[in-house]
Coordinates of C-alpha atoms in Angstrom, one line a residue:
M1 CA 46.5 145.0 189.1
Y2 CA 44.6 142.1 190.6
L3 CA 45.1 138.5 189.6
V4 CA 41.8 136.6 188.9
L5 CA 41.7 132.8 188.9
Y6 CA 38.6 131.3 187.5
F7 CA 38.1 127.6 188.4
H8 CA 35.4 126.2 186.1
E9 CA 35.3 123.8 183.2
I10 CA 33.3 126.3 181.1
D11 CA 34.8 129.7 180.4
G12 CA 31.4 131.5 180.5
I13 CA 29.9 130.1 177.3
T14 CA 30.1 126.8 175.4
K15 CA 31.2 126.5 171.8
N16 CA 27.6 126.3 170.5
G17 CA 26.7 129.4 172.5
T18 CA 23.8 127.8 174.5
Y19 CA 25.2 127.7 178.1
Y20 CA 25.9 130.7 180.2
T21 CA 27.1 130.5 183.8
V22 CA 26.1 133.0 186.4
Y23 CA 29.7 134.1 186.3
Y24 CA 29.5 135.1 182.6
P25 CA 29.2 138.9 183.2
Y26 CA 32.2 138.9 185.5
I27 CA 34.3 136.9 183.2
N28 CA 33.8 139.5 180.4
Y29 CA 34.6 142.3 182.9
F30 CA 37.8 140.7 184.1
K31 CA 38.9 139.8 180.6
N32 CA 38.4 143.3 179.2
N33 CA 39.7 145.4 182.1
S34 CA 43.3 146.3 182.4
N35 CA 43.1 146.3 186.2
F36 CA 42.9 142.5 186.1
K37 CA 45.0 139.6 184.9
Y38 CA 42.4 136.9 184.1
I39 CA 43.4 133.2 184.0
H40 CA 41.0 130.4 183.2
A41 CA 42.3 127.8 185.6
N42 CA 40.2 124.8 184.6
N43 CA 42.5 122.3 186.3
N44 CA 45.1 122.4 189.0
S45 CA 48.1 122.3 186.7
I46 CA 48.0 126.1 186.5
L47 CA 49.2 126.2 190.1
N48 CA 52.4 124.4 189.2
D49 CA 53.5 127.4 187.2
M50 CA 52.6 130.1 189.7
L51 CA 55.1 131.3 192.3
P52 CA 53.5 132.9 195.3
E53 CA 56.6 135.1 195.9
S54 CA 56.3 136.5 192.3
I55 CA 52.6 137.1 192.7
N56 CA 53.0 139.0 196.0
K57 CA 55.4 141.4 194.2
K58 CA 53.4 141.8 191.0
Y59 CA 49.7 142.0 192.1
N60 CA 47.8 144.1 194.6
G61 CA 45.4 141.2 195.4
I62 CA 43.8 138.0 194.1
I63 CA 40.2 137.1 193.4
V64 CA 39.3 133.4 193.1
F65 CA 36.0 132.0 191.9
P66 CA 34.1 129.6 192.0
V67 CA 36.3 127.8 194.4
Y68 CA 34.0 124.8 195.1
H69 CA 34.9 123.4 191.7
V70 CA 38.4 122.7 193.1
R71 CA 37.2 119.9 195.4
D72 CA 39.7 117.5 193.8
F73 CA 42.7 119.6 194.8
P74 CA 41.7 121.9 197.8
F75 CA 44.9 121.3 199.7
K76 CA 47.0 122.3 196.8
L77 CA 45.1 125.5 196.4
K78 CA 45.0 126.1 200.2
N79 CA 48.8 125.8 200.3
F80 CA 49.1 128.2 197.4
I81 CA 46.7 130.8 198.9
E82 CA 48.3 130.7 202.4
K83 CA 51.7 131.7 200.9
L84 CA 50.2 134.9 199.5
T85 CA 50.5 138.1 201.5
I86 CA 48.3 140.2 199.3
P87 CA 44.5 140.7 200.0
K88 CA 42.7 137.5 199.0
Y89 CA 39.1 137.6 197.8
L90 CA 36.8 134.6 197.3
Y91 CA 33.5 134.7 195.3
L92 CA 31.3 132.5 197.5
D93 CA 28.1 131.1 195.9
D94 CA 25.8 128.1 196.4
L95 CA 26.4 127.5 200.1
Q96 CA 24.1 124.6 200.7
V97 CA 26.0 121.8 198.9
R98 CA 29.1 122.8 200.7
K99 CA 27.7 122.8 204.2
G100 CA 29.7 120.6 206.6
C101 CA 32.5 120.1 204.1
A102 CA 35.6 120.3 206.4
I103 CA 38.0 120.3 203.6
L104 CA 36.5 123.4 201.8
S105 CA 35.9 125.1 205.1
S106 CA 39.7 124.8 205.8
L107 CA 40.4 126.3 202.4
Y108 CA 37.9 129.2 203.0
K109 CA 39.8 130.1 206.1
S110 CA 42.8 131.0 203.9
F111 CA 40.9 134.0 202.4
D112 CA 40.5 137.5 203.8
Y113 CA 37.3 138.6 202.2
F114 CA 34.2 137.0 200.6
L115 CA 32.1 138.3 197.7
C116 CA 28.8 136.7 198.8
T117 CA 25.8 136.1 196.6
Y118 CA 23.8 135.2 199.8
P119 CA 25.5 137.4 202.4
Y120 CA 22.6 137.3 204.9
V121 CA 23.0 133.5 205.4
T122 CA 26.7 133.0 204.9
R123 CA 27.5 132.8 208.6
I124 CA 24.8 130.2 209.1
F125 CA 26.9 127.8 206.9
Y126 CA 30.3 129.1 207.8
P127 CA 30.3 130.8 211.2
F128 CA 34.0 131.3 211.3
I129 CA 33.6 134.0 208.6
E130 CA 33.3 137.4 210.3
N131 CA 30.7 140.0 209.4
N132 CA 33.5 142.4 208.3
Q133 CA 34.8 139.8 205.9
I134 CA 31.4 139.5 204.1
I135 CA 30.8 141.7 201.0
S136 CA 27.3 141.7 199.6
F137 CA 27.5 140.6 196.0
Y138 CA 24.0 139.5 194.9
H139 CA 23.4 137.8 191.6
V140 CA 22.7 139.9 188.5
P141 CA 20.9 139.1 185.1
V142 CA 23.4 137.2 183.0
L143 CA 22.6 138.7 179.6
K144 CA 21.5 142.1 178.3
F145 CA 17.9 142.2 177.4
D146 CA 15.6 145.0 176.3
A147 CA 12.3 144.6 178.2
D148 CA 11.1 148.2 177.7
I149 CA 9.3 147.4 174.5
E150 CA 5.5 146.9 174.5
I151 CA 4.7 143.2 174.5
S152 CA 1.8 140.9 174.3
Q153 CA 2.2 138.6 177.4
K154 CA 0.3 135.5 178.4
R155 CA -1.9 136.1 181.4
R156 CA -0.5 133.1 183.0
F157 CA 2.1 132.2 185.6
L158 CA 5.5 130.8 184.8
L159 CA 7.3 128.4 187.1
T160 CA 10.9 127.4 186.3
G161 CA 13.9 125.9 188.0
S162 CA 15.1 122.8 189.8
R163 CA 12.7 120.5 191.6
R164 CA 15.3 119.2 194.1
P165 CA 13.8 118.5 197.5
E166 CA 15.2 121.7 199.1
Y167 CA 12.9 123.7 196.8
K168 CA 9.8 122.8 198.7
I169 CA 7.7 125.9 197.7
R170 CA 8.6 125.4 194.0
N171 CA 7.6 121.8 194.2
Y172 CA 4.3 122.7 195.9
L173 CA 3.5 125.2 193.2
S174 CA 4.2 122.5 190.5
T175 CA 1.3 120.4 192.0
L176 CA -1.2 123.2 191.3
T177 CA -0.9 123.4 187.5
N178 CA -4.3 121.8 187.1
I179 CA -5.9 124.2 189.5
Y180 CA -4.4 127.6 188.6
P181 CA -3.0 128.9 185.2
I182 CA 0.6 127.9 186.1
D183 CA 2.9 126.6 183.4
S184 CA 5.8 124.6 184.8
H185 CA 9.1 124.2 183.0
I186 CA 11.7 121.9 184.5
K187 CA 14.3 121.3 181.8
Y188 CA 17.3 123.6 181.4
I189 CA 16.6 126.6 179.1
P190 CA 19.5 128.4 177.4
Q191 CA 19.8 131.9 179.0
D192 CA 18.9 133.9 175.9
K193 CA 15.8 131.8 175.3
Y194 CA 15.0 131.9 179.0
Y195 CA 14.7 135.6 179.1
N196 CA 12.4 135.5 176.1
L197 CA 10.3 132.9 177.8
I198 CA 10.0 135.1 180.9
N199 CA 9.2 138.1 178.8
S200 CA 6.3 136.2 177.2
Y201 CA 4.5 135.7 180.6
R202 CA 2.8 138.4 182.6
Y203 CA 3.7 136.7 185.9
C204 CA 6.6 134.6 187.0
F205 CA 7.4 132.8 190.3
A206 CA 10.8 133.1 192.1
T207 CA 10.9 130.9 195.2
P208 CA 13.7 130.4 197.7
S209 CA 15.0 127.0 198.8
I210 CA 14.8 125.9 202.4
Y211 CA 18.1 127.9 202.7
K212 CA 16.1 131.1 202.0
Y213 CA 18.3 132.1 199.0
I214 CA 17.5 135.2 197.0
V215 CA 18.1 133.4 193.8
C216 CA 19.0 134.9 190.4
K217 CA 15.4 134.6 189.3
H218 CA 14.5 137.4 191.7
F219 CA 16.5 139.7 189.5
E220 CA 16.0 138.1 186.1
I221 CA 12.2 138.1 186.2
P222 CA 11.6 141.8 186.6
Y223 CA 14.7 142.5 184.3
A224 CA 13.0 140.5 181.5
G225 CA 9.8 142.5 181.9
S226 CA 7.6 140.2 183.9
I227 CA 6.0 140.7 187.3
L228 CA 8.0 139.0 190.1
I229 CA 5.8 136.8 192.3
C230 CA 8.0 135.9 195.2
H231 CA 7.6 134.1 198.5
D232 CA 7.2 136.2 201.7
S233 CA 9.5 134.0 203.8
I234 CA 12.4 136.1 202.7
Q235 CA 10.5 139.4 202.6
E236 CA 12.8 141.2 205.1
D237 CA 15.9 140.3 203.1
L238 CA 14.2 141.3 199.8
E239 CA 13.2 144.6 201.2
K240 CA 16.8 145.4 202.2
I241 CA 17.8 145.3 198.5
G242 CA 14.7 147.3 197.3
F243 CA 11.9 144.8 196.6
K244 CA 8.6 146.0 198.1
N245 CA 5.4 144.1 198.1
K246 CA 2.7 145.7 195.7
I247 CA 5.2 148.3 194.7
N248 CA 7.7 146.4 192.4
C249 CA 6.7 142.8 193.1
L250 CA 4.0 140.7 194.7
M251 CA 4.7 138.5 197.7
F252 CA 2.7 135.3 198.4
N253 CA 2.4 132.5 200.8
V254 CA 0.4 129.3 200.9
K255 CA -2.6 131.1 202.6
N256 CA -2.9 134.0 200.2
L257 CA -1.8 132.4 196.9
K258 CA -5.4 132.1 195.6
Q259 CA -6.0 135.7 196.5
I260 CA -2.8 136.8 194.7
I261 CA -3.6 134.8 191.6
N262 CA -7.2 136.2 191.4
Y263 CA -5.8 139.7 191.8
C264 CA -3.5 139.2 188.9
L265 CA -6.1 137.8 186.6
N266 CA -8.7 140.6 187.3
P267 CA -8.6 143.1 184.4
D268 CA -9.6 145.8 186.8
N269 CA -6.2 145.6 188.3
D270 CA -4.2 145.9 185.1
L271 CA -3.1 149.5 185.7
E272 CA -1.8 148.7 189.1
L273 CA -0.1 145.6 187.9
E274 CA 1.6 147.4 185.0
M275 CA 3.0 149.9 187.5
I276 CA 4.4 147.0 189.6
R277 CA 5.9 145.5 186.5
L278 CA 7.6 148.8 185.4
N279 CA 8.8 149.5 189.0
G280 CA 10.4 146.1 189.2
L281 CA 12.1 146.6 185.9
K282 CA 13.4 150.0 187.0
L283 CA 14.6 148.6 190.3
V284 CA 16.8 145.9 188.7
K285 CA 18.1 148.1 185.9
E286 CA 19.2 150.8 188.3
N287 CA 20.5 148.7 191.1
H288 CA 21.1 145.1 190.2
T289 CA 23.1 144.8 186.9
I290 CA 26.6 143.9 186.1
K291 CA 27.3 147.6 185.8
N292 CA 26.3 148.1 189.5
R293 CA 28.5 145.2 190.6
K294 CA 31.4 146.4 188.6
A295 CA 31.1 149.8 190.2
K296 CA 31.0 148.2 193.7
L297 CA 34.1 146.1 192.9
S298 CA 36.0 149.1 191.5
K299 CA 35.2 151.1 194.7
L300 CA 36.1 148.1 196.9
L301 CA 39.5 147.6 195.1
K302 CA 40.0 151.4 194.9
F303 CA 40.1 151.7 191.2
N304 CA 39.7 155.2 189.7

């Protein structure tokens, strides 16, 4: 059995059911699997009642996530983790806001392995992490959604997400809404409504930040039944996980954006575009769901 410590103020979903974290699929998995002992550690008091000696005897290993929410007590957690002799796994996400944080870097050094949502750039931020410690653990769609049904989609382009400065491409696209049929949504959208919103558009943008992340949108858009329009600055990394230009997505840059948009809006290309849409849906449903990540984790931890 593995011990799971989840450090977040929200245990997956709020009381009114409107907020889902990207950790929501894993929370359900850990809660409902007898191979895990799940503890919602929303503050550091939980560590007062846990004896490392007892944990070493009782559990085969420990999984901690998301650790950057423990910035108020990193030394306490580090002291606890260092006393454990069992394998120690850390779910590592959102690297950029942690870059250069010596305190958290010191904490990270206490772990043996890292379940990384952005494995290909992890060592850029934390070079002390060795390649053999990095386990690829890309994002997955948060909720189940049936996108196989025939739908009437807007022949327009949807742009969603943060407009923080590091999202330069996304901010650039938001300036083009008066030139191209792009609808820009900035405010937070509850996850269930978000998938329905994606599903109502024929085309949706997913753009990396300056840190070249393959964000959750790259998986959510095709999963929700829309055509993924993604930036080619991360083409090589996208191809490694199955995304192929003009096969199951469309890749753009500043120079060919007009050409891509015109291609999408030309009815003569509808059959090709429908094949791209269905191929994208197939790719994500077969390779990038919580079912796939659970299977990978089970194999990693040697569950039957």
